[in-house]
XYZ file of C-alpha atoms in Angstrom:
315
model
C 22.114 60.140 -60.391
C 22.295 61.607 -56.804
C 18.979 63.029 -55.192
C 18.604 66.513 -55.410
C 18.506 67.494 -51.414
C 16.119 69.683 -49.920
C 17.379 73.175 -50.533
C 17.191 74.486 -46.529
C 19.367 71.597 -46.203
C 21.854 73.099 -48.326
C 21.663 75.854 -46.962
C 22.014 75.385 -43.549
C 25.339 72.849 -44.529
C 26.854 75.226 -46.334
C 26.465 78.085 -44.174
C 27.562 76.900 -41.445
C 31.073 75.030 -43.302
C 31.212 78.293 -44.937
C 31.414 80.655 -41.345
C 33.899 78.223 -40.103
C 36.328 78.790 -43.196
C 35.925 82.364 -43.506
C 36.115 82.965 -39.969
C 39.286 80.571 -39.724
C 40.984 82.781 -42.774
C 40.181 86.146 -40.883
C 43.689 88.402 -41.138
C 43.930 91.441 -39.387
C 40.532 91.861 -38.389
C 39.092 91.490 -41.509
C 36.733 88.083 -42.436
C 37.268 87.960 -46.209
C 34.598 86.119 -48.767
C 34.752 82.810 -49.099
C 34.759 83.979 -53.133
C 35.914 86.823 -54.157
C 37.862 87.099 -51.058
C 40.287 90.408 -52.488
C 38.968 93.374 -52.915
C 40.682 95.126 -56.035
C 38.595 98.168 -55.983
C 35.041 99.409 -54.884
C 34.422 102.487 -57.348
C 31.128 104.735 -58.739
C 30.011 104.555 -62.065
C 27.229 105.490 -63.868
C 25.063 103.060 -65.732
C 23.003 104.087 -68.220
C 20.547 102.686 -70.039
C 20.712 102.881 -73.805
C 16.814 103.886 -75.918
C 17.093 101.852 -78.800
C 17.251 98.638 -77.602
C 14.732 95.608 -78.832
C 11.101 95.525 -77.809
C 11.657 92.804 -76.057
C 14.038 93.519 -73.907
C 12.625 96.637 -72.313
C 11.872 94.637 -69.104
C 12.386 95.709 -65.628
C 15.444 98.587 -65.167
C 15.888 98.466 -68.978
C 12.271 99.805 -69.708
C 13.357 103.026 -70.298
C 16.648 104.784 -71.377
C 17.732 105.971 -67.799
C 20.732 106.463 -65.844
C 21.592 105.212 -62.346
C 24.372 105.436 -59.800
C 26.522 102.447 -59.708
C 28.712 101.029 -57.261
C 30.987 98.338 -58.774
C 33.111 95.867 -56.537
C 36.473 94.164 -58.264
C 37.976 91.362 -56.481
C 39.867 88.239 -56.864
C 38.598 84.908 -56.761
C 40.910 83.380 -54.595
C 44.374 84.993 -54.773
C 45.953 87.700 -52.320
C 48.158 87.986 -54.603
C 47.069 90.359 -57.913
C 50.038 88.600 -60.155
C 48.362 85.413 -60.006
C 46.252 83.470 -62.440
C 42.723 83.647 -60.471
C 39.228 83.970 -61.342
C 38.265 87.828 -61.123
C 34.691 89.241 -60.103
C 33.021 92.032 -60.321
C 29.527 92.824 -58.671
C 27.256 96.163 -59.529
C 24.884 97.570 -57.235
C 22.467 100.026 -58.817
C 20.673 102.544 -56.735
C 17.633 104.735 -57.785
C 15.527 101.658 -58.887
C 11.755 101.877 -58.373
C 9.579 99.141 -58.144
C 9.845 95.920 -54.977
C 12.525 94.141 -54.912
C 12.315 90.448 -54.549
C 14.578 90.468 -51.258
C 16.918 93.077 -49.645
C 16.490 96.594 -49.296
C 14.145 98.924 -51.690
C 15.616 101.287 -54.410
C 18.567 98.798 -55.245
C 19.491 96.295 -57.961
C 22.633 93.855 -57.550
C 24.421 91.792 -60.383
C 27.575 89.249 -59.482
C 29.640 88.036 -62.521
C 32.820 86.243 -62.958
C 35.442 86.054 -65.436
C 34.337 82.907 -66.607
C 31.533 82.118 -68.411
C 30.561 78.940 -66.472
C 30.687 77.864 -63.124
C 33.378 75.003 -62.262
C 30.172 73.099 -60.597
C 27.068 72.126 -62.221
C 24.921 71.995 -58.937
C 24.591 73.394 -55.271
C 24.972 69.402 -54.528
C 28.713 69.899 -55.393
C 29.089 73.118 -54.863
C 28.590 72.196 -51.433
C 30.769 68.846 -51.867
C 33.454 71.544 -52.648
C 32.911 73.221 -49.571
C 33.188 70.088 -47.697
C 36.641 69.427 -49.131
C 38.119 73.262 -48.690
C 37.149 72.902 -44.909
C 38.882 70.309 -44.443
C 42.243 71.385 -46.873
C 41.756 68.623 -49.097
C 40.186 70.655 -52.502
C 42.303 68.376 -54.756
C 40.597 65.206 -53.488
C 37.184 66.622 -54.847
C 38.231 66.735 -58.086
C 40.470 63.436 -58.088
C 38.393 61.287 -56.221
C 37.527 57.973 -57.751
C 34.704 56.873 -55.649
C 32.870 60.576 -56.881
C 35.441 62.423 -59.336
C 34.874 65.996 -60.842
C 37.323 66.104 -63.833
C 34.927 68.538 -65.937
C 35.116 70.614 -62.605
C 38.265 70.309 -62.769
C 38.630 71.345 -66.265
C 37.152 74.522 -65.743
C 38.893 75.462 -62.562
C 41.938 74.992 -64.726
C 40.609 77.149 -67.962
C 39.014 79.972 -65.814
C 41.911 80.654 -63.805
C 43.988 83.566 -65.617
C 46.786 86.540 -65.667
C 44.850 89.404 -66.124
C 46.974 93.169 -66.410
C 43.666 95.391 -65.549
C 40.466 94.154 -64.415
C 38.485 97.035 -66.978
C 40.177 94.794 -69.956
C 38.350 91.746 -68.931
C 34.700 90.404 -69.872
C 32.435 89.095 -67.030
C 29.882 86.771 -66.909
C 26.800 86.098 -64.497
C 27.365 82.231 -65.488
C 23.692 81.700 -64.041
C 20.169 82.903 -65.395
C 17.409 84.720 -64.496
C 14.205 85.615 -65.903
C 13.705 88.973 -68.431
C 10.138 90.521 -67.836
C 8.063 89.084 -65.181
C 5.433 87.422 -67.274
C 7.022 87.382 -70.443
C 8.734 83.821 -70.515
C 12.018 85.010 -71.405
C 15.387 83.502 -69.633
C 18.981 85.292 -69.590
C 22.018 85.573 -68.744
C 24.289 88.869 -68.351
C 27.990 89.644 -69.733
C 29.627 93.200 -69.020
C 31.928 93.212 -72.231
C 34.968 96.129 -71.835
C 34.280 98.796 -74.424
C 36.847 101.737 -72.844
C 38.837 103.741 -75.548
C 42.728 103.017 -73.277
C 43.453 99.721 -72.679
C 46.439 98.503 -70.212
C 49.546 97.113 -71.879
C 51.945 96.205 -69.257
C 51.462 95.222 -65.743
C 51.408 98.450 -63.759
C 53.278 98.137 -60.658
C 54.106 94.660 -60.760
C 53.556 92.539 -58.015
C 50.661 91.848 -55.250
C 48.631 94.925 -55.737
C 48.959 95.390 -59.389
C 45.280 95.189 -60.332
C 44.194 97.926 -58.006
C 47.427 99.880 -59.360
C 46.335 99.336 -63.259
C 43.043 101.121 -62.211
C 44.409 104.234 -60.924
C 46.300 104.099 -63.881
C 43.785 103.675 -65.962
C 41.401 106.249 -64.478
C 44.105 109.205 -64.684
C 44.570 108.457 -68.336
C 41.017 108.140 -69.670
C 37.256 107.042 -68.252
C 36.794 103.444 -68.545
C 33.473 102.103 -69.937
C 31.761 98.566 -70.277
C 29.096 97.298 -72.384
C 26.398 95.762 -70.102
C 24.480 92.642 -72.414
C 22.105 89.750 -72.150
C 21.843 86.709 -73.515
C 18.204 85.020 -74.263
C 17.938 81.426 -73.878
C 16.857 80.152 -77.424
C 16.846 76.509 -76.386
C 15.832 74.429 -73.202
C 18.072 71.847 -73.114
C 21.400 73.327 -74.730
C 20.972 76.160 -72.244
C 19.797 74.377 -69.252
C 18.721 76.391 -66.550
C 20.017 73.844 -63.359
C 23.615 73.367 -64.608
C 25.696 75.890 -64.221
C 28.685 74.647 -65.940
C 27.006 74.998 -69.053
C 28.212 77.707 -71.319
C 25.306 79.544 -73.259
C 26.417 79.595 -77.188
C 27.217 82.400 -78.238
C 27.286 81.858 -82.211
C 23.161 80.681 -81.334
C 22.186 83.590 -79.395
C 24.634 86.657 -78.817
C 24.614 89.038 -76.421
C 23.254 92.077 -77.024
C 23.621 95.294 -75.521
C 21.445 97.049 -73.497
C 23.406 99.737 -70.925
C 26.760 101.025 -70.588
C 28.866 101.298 -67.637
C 31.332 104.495 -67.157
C 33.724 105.328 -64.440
C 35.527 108.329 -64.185
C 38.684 109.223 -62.250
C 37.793 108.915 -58.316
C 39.866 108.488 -54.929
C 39.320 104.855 -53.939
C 42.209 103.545 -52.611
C 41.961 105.839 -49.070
C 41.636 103.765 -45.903
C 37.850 104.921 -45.532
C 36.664 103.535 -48.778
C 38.967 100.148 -48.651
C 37.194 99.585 -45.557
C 33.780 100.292 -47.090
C 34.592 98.041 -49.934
C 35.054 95.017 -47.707
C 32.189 95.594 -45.592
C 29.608 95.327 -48.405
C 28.091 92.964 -49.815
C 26.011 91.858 -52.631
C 22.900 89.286 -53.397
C 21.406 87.966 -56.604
C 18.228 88.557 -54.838
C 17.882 92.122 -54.486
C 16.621 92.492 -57.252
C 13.446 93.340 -58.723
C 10.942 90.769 -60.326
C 11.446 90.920 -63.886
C 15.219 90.231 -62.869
C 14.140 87.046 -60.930
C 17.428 84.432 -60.103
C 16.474 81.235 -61.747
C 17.373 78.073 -60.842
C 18.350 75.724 -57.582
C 22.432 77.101 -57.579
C 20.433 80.888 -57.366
C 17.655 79.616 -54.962
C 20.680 78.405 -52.376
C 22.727 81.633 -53.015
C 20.443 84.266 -51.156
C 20.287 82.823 -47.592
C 23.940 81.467 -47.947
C 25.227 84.876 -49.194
C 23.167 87.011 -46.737
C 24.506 84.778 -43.778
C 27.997 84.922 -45.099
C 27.298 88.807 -45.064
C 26.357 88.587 -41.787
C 29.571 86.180 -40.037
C 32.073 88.968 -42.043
C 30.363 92.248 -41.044
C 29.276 91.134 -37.067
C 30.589 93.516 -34.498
């Protein structure tokens, strides 16, 4: 087994390989993500809070029944191209939280999820292997490499990777945990689980853009809503905190619900707020306390995210 390495290391290695590749992939102007590179949509939404949830999971922003202002990002993994099987994110900022947050700026509360319930990488050790090999255009050779191979990488790179006709028809998942209560013990992990009364049959608009076309769509025919849920971690070693290619079982510990997510019919797709979309940004870490990232992939994702933040939005 490989030594874990120190995580400012990490840090600083993948920053730095991660500014070169995003700055080297800059089109028009604009230095995309080096995930979630396409933004689908930026859009309000409301999230509110639901009152008859457990005891126990009245922690933090679900402590009371309460509704906040949402801003919700929808992107592709890796794709330009909105017709191709990809990975598809979506991150929520909350706004009107009280309490301190653990980094960032006061009064806001960030989750990131994918469309995959695991991460293809287990640790920030080849996470930033990965990074290595996209710098340098050889991503194939980490998988397939003898001397080091990652075939259950691999594996789920393959199974995560999917056509999708709408992105408010698919389930997210934060694929890593973080603590529930600040001295209560308890580890999670989120899902946002679509819940909204239309559903998209056909691709709208085929082609490129069709994902940001399905959610007009959408929108002018009826709200769309998600269940927000968490999971609690109900064993140590089945649902391991430092490997995030793990997926949590579900049949062992479910989800349950806790908030619910609605958008209504808005402009988005004006110049102003494309712009807006691709300037923001979003961090694990702001966050309050009782929503604390857990684990070494989450410790290495707030100074590599903010600096990321910082090579795409520079003047």
């Amino acid at each position: 087994m490989k030594p874990d390495m120190p995580i400012e290391d990490l840090v600083a290695e993948m920053s730095m390989r991660i500014a070169a590749v995003i700055s080297d992939e800059a089109e028009s102007g604009i230095v995309p993500r080096f995930n979630q590179a396409k933004s689908i949509a930026c859009l309000d939404a409301q999230f509110r809070v639901h009152a008859d949830i457990p005891v126990e999971l009245k922690q933090g922003i679900f402590a009371e029944a309460k509704t906040y202002p949402a801003k919700l990002r929808f992107a592709n993994a890796t794709s330009r191209d909105d017709a191709e099987k990809d990975v598809r994110g979506l991150s929520i900022r909350l706004s009107g939280v009280k309490g301190e947050v653990l980094w960032g700026e006061p009064g806001f509360q960030d989750f990131i999820l994918n469309s995959y319930p695991a991460l293809f990488v287990a640790t920030p050790e080849d996470f930033l292997s990965f990074i290595r090999a996209r710098q340098a255009n050889k991503k194939l050779w980490f998988f397939l490499n003898p001397l080091d191979p990652h075939l259950k990488s691999l594996g789920i790179a393959f199974k995560s990777r999917q056509k999708h006709l709408c992105p408010f028809d698919v389930r997210y998942w934060s694929t890593t945990p973080y603590r529930l209560g600040e001295n209560t013990g308890q580890v999670v992990k989120y899902s946002v689980i679509p819940s909204s009364d239309y559903t998209t049959i056909q691709a709208v608009e085929p082609g490129r853009h069709q994902l940001r076309a399905a959610v007009k769509a959408h929108l002018q025919q009826a709200p769309a809503q998600f269940h927000f849920a968490v999971q609690i971690q109900t064993d140590a070693y089945s649902m391991p905190i430092e490997d995030a290619s793990v997926i949590w079982d579900e049949a062992v510990s479910p989800f349950r619900i806790v908030a619910t997510l609605t958008l209504e019919n808005q402009d988005f797709d004006n110049p102003e707020t494309m712009t807006a979309c691709e300037r923001s940004s979003f961090n694990p870490w702001q966050c309050l306390a009782a929503h604390e990232p857990l684990g070494r992939m989450n410790q290495v994702r707030r100074e590599v995210y903010a600096n990321a933040a910082a090579v795409r939005n520079k003047e």
